[in-house]
Amino acid sequence: MTKFCSERIAKYAFEYAYLNNRKKVTAVHKANIMKLADGLFLESCREVGSKYPSIKYNEIIVDNCCMQLVSKPEQFDVMVTPNLYGNLVANTAAGIAGGTGVMPGGNVGADHAVFEQGASAGNVGNQMIVEQKKANPVALLLSSAMMLRHLQFPSFADRLETAVKHVISDWKKDLGGDSNLGGDSSTQEVVDAIIANLD
């Protein structure tokens, strides 16, 4: 972990919060144990945060963060973490949201960005889910919406997200074999329903 990289991810988090009218950025760390690396990360977050006075900034140790995410998820808005803690937090959030198949994700760098399923515990590369046609397409579709927003196509992103949300709220069925939403829809049935709900 370097100061340059810590500052870059902190700046991205605060800039994202500012541009998306978010109110708080939480830095997730383990500086009580990883004193040098995570200490540097927190120092960078504090420095960058001081340039965004309209955005509240706080810090939380990763252990407590995962517990708080389960018990009181509404307290979080934008979270900034080193890579390892981000994986832990993303998979915890996926479990709360209904499984890894509903969790979008993006890896955004200075010059490139990749958008993909945001949490991967247990189902990425699971051939049985593919063979049974139970792969949940929601995470990939929501990641596509994130990509569209990143590419400055917010109206297309909004349309896709709205269609996905409509299908999830109306169906009350399983949106793939890996989610905990209940039901038995196939991958193709979910995709067809979402396409039908695009405005």
Tab-separated table of C-alpha atoms in Angstrom:
chain	number	residue	atom	x	y	z
A	1	MET	CA	0.000	0.000	0.000
A	2	THR	CA	1.447	3.359	-1.026
A	3	LYS	CA	0.522	6.930	-0.223
A	4	PHE	CA	-0.190	7.583	-3.899
A	5	CYS	CA	-2.621	4.660	-4.152
A	6	SER	CA	-4.241	5.439	-0.805
A	7	GLU	CA	-4.822	9.045	-1.837
A	8	ARG	CA	-6.154	7.972	-5.222
A	9	ILE	CA	-8.784	5.610	-3.798
A	10	ALA	CA	-9.737	8.122	-1.097
A	11	LYS	CA	-10.137	10.863	-3.702
A	12	TYR	CA	-12.280	8.564	-5.818
A	13	ALA	CA	-14.537	7.767	-2.833
A	14	PHE	CA	-15.020	11.406	-1.882
A	15	GLU	CA	-15.469	12.522	-5.471
A	16	TYR	CA	-18.038	9.750	-5.993
A	17	ALA	CA	-19.863	10.845	-2.844
A	18	TYR	CA	-19.817	14.484	-3.948
A	19	LEU	CA	-21.002	13.808	-7.509
A	20	ASN	CA	-23.744	11.412	-6.383
A	21	ASN	CA	-25.083	13.585	-3.542
A	22	ARG	CA	-23.986	11.108	-0.881
A	23	LYS	CA	-23.579	12.355	2.670
A	24	LYS	CA	-20.909	10.187	4.308
A	25	VAL	CA	-17.698	8.295	3.514
A	26	THR	CA	-16.585	5.547	5.881
A	27	ALA	CA	-12.982	4.301	5.782
A	28	VAL	CA	-12.739	0.604	6.673
A	29	HIS	CA	-9.406	-0.455	8.162
A	30	LYS	CA	-7.456	-2.635	10.586
A	31	ALA	CA	-5.019	0.040	11.766
A	32	ASN	CA	-5.123	-1.340	15.292
A	33	ILE	CA	-3.057	-4.284	13.952
A	34	MET	CA	-1.768	-3.122	10.548
A	35	LYS	CA	-0.367	0.081	11.997
A	36	LEU	CA	1.880	1.200	9.132
A	37	ALA	CA	-0.085	0.197	6.026
A	38	ASP	CA	-3.570	0.937	7.297
A	39	GLY	CA	-2.275	3.932	9.235
A	40	LEU	CA	-1.051	5.378	5.939
A	41	PHE	CA	-4.416	4.569	4.338
A	42	LEU	CA	-6.310	6.393	7.112
A	43	GLU	CA	-3.947	9.365	6.995
A	44	SER	CA	-4.630	9.678	3.256
A	45	CYS	CA	-8.387	9.393	3.747
A	46	ARG	CA	-8.321	12.114	6.417
A	47	GLU	CA	-6.267	14.446	4.232
A	48	VAL	CA	-8.533	13.999	1.233
A	49	GLY	CA	-11.662	14.185	3.395
A	50	SER	CA	-10.627	17.573	4.754
A	51	LYS	CA	-11.091	18.951	1.224
A	52	TYR	CA	-14.761	17.878	1.203
A	53	PRO	CA	-16.286	19.663	4.224
A	54	SER	CA	-19.867	18.930	3.130
A	55	ILE	CA	-19.274	15.163	3.368
A	56	LYS	CA	-19.145	13.520	6.777
A	57	TYR	CA	-16.148	11.236	7.293
A	58	ASN	CA	-15.735	8.416	9.786
A	59	GLU	CA	-13.609	5.309	10.294
A	60	ILE	CA	-14.441	1.778	11.369
A	61	ILE	CA	-12.370	-1.350	12.009
A	62	VAL	CA	-13.221	-4.073	9.495
A	63	ASP	CA	-14.363	-6.606	12.152
A	64	ASN	CA	-16.872	-4.146	13.583
A	65	CYS	CA	-17.814	-2.999	10.080
A	66	CYS	CA	-18.980	-6.486	9.073
A	67	MET	CA	-20.992	-6.833	12.275
A	68	GLN	CA	-22.511	-3.363	11.875
A	69	LEU	CA	-23.274	-4.059	8.223
A	70	VAL	CA	-25.404	-7.008	9.289
A	71	SER	CA	-27.097	-5.309	12.270
A	72	LYS	CA	-27.458	-1.695	11.031
A	73	PRO	CA	-26.629	-1.431	7.309
A	74	GLU	CA	-28.476	1.875	6.942
A	75	GLN	CA	-25.659	3.688	8.790
A	76	PHE	CA	-23.348	3.297	5.779
A	77	ASP	CA	-23.332	5.347	2.595
A	78	VAL	CA	-20.007	5.270	0.692
A	79	MET	CA	-17.311	2.951	2.000
A	80	VAL	CA	-13.629	3.124	1.083
A	81	THR	CA	-11.370	0.170	1.886
A	82	PRO	CA	-8.094	-1.445	0.945
A	83	ASN	CA	-8.653	-4.395	-1.401
A	84	LEU	CA	-8.802	-7.232	1.154
A	85	TYR	CA	-11.355	-5.515	3.390
A	86	GLY	CA	-13.393	-4.577	0.345
A	87	ASN	CA	-13.755	-8.264	-0.498
A	88	LEU	CA	-14.907	-9.063	3.041
A	89	VAL	CA	-17.384	-6.192	3.115
A	90	ALA	CA	-18.730	-6.925	-0.386
A	91	ASN	CA	-19.401	-10.580	0.399
A	92	THR	CA	-21.055	-9.654	3.712
A	93	ALA	CA	-23.268	-7.139	1.894
A	94	ALA	CA	-24.090	-9.722	-0.764
A	95	GLY	CA	-25.314	-12.121	1.908
A	96	ILE	CA	-27.609	-9.417	3.266
A	97	ALA	CA	-28.881	-8.397	-0.173
A	98	GLY	CA	-29.877	-11.886	-1.301
A	99	GLY	CA	-26.719	-13.606	-2.482
A	100	THR	CA	-23.745	-12.958	-4.696
A	101	GLY	CA	-25.938	-13.027	-7.784
A	102	VAL	CA	-27.495	-9.656	-6.959
A	103	MET	CA	-24.306	-7.735	-6.078
A	104	PRO	CA	-22.836	-5.517	-8.810
A	105	GLY	CA	-19.244	-4.333	-8.737
A	106	GLY	CA	-16.716	-2.156	-10.456
A	107	ASN	CA	-12.949	-1.791	-10.431
A	108	VAL	CA	-12.157	1.754	-11.481
A	109	GLY	CA	-8.621	2.907	-12.148
A	110	ALA	CA	-7.173	6.132	-13.470
A	111	ASP	CA	-7.342	5.016	-17.112
A	112	HIS	CA	-9.420	1.837	-17.167
A	113	ALA	CA	-12.482	0.335	-15.536
A	114	VAL	CA	-13.878	-3.194	-15.323
A	115	PHE	CA	-17.418	-3.916	-14.188
A	116	GLU	CA	-18.381	-7.388	-12.976
A	117	GLN	CA	-20.257	-9.268	-10.300
A	118	GLY	CA	-19.278	-7.539	-7.058
A	119	ALA	CA	-19.061	-10.528	-4.742
A	120	SER	CA	-17.837	-13.961	-5.671
A	121	ALA	CA	-18.173	-16.277	-2.687
A	122	GLY	CA	-19.207	-19.678	-3.916
A	123	ASN	CA	-20.599	-19.228	-7.402
A	124	VAL	CA	-18.085	-17.746	-9.846
A	125	GLY	CA	-17.010	-20.538	-12.153
A	126	ASN	CA	-19.601	-22.939	-10.746
A	127	GLN	CA	-20.316	-25.081	-13.800
A	128	MET	CA	-23.338	-26.744	-12.179
A	129	ILE	CA	-25.186	-23.417	-11.941
A	130	VAL	CA	-24.514	-22.792	-15.633
A	131	GLU	CA	-25.614	-26.298	-16.655
A	132	GLN	CA	-28.835	-25.984	-14.648
A	133	LYS	CA	-29.443	-22.568	-16.230
A	134	LYS	CA	-29.751	-21.071	-12.745
A	135	ALA	CA	-26.990	-18.450	-12.964
A	136	ASN	CA	-28.365	-15.209	-11.587
A	137	PRO	CA	-27.957	-12.462	-14.233
A	138	VAL	CA	-28.890	-9.583	-11.892
A	139	ALA	CA	-25.350	-8.788	-10.688
A	140	LEU	CA	-24.021	-8.679	-14.240
A	141	LEU	CA	-26.897	-6.494	-15.419
A	142	LEU	CA	-26.517	-4.082	-12.491
A	143	SER	CA	-22.768	-4.005	-13.156
A	144	SER	CA	-23.632	-3.073	-16.743
A	145	ALA	CA	-25.723	-0.198	-15.388
A	146	MET	CA	-22.716	0.924	-13.332
A	147	MET	CA	-20.608	0.821	-16.493
A	148	LEU	CA	-23.174	2.879	-18.401
A	149	ARG	CA	-23.177	5.469	-15.626
A	150	HIS	CA	-19.359	5.506	-15.631
A	151	LEU	CA	-19.404	6.095	-19.403
A	152	GLN	CA	-21.758	9.070	-18.869
A	153	PHE	CA	-24.953	7.356	-20.049
A	154	PRO	CA	-27.058	7.831	-16.895
A	155	SER	CA	-30.443	7.600	-18.603
A	156	PHE	CA	-29.599	4.148	-20.009
A	157	ALA	CA	-28.272	3.071	-16.605
A	158	ASP	CA	-31.470	4.268	-14.923
A	159	ARG	CA	-33.623	2.342	-17.407
A	160	LEU	CA	-31.734	-0.891	-16.811
A	161	GLU	CA	-31.723	-0.512	-13.013
A	162	THR	CA	-35.435	0.303	-12.985
A	163	ALA	CA	-36.238	-2.783	-15.067
A	164	VAL	CA	-34.173	-5.015	-12.766
A	165	LYS	CA	-35.790	-3.567	-9.624
A	166	HIS	CA	-39.246	-3.984	-11.148
A	167	VAL	CA	-38.658	-7.659	-11.921
A	168	ILE	CA	-37.191	-8.358	-8.471
A	169	SER	CA	-40.065	-6.644	-6.650
A	170	ASP	CA	-42.806	-8.144	-8.835
A	171	TRP	CA	-41.613	-11.712	-9.183
A	172	LYS	CA	-40.901	-12.795	-5.651
A	173	LYS	CA	-39.163	-15.735	-7.310
A	174	ASP	CA	-35.613	-16.961	-7.302
A	175	LEU	CA	-33.524	-14.936	-9.719
A	176	GLY	CA	-30.988	-17.718	-10.078
A	177	GLY	CA	-29.690	-20.693	-8.149
A	178	ASP	CA	-27.218	-18.765	-5.991
A	179	SER	CA	-29.533	-16.173	-4.442
A	180	ASN	CA	-31.615	-16.449	-1.309
A	181	LEU	CA	-34.673	-14.790	-2.813
A	182	GLY	CA	-36.710	-17.996	-3.182
A	183	GLY	CA	-38.444	-19.477	-6.272
A	184	ASP	CA	-37.223	-21.276	-9.367
A	185	SER	CA	-36.757	-18.978	-12.394
A	186	SER	CA	-34.149	-19.806	-15.030
A	187	THR	CA	-31.478	-17.390	-16.159
A	188	GLN	CA	-33.274	-16.854	-19.473
A	189	GLU	CA	-36.649	-16.218	-17.784
A	190	VAL	CA	-35.121	-13.489	-15.661
A	191	VAL	CA	-33.343	-11.885	-18.620
A	192	ASP	CA	-36.522	-11.994	-20.731
A	193	ALA	CA	-38.537	-10.378	-17.930
A	194	ILE	CA	-35.993	-7.608	-17.500
A	195	ILE	CA	-35.931	-6.942	-21.255
A	196	ALA	CA	-39.728	-6.778	-21.238
A	197	ASN	CA	-39.592	-4.177	-18.463
A	198	LEU	CA	-37.154	-1.839	-20.212
A	199	ASP	CA	-38.917	1.455	-20.931
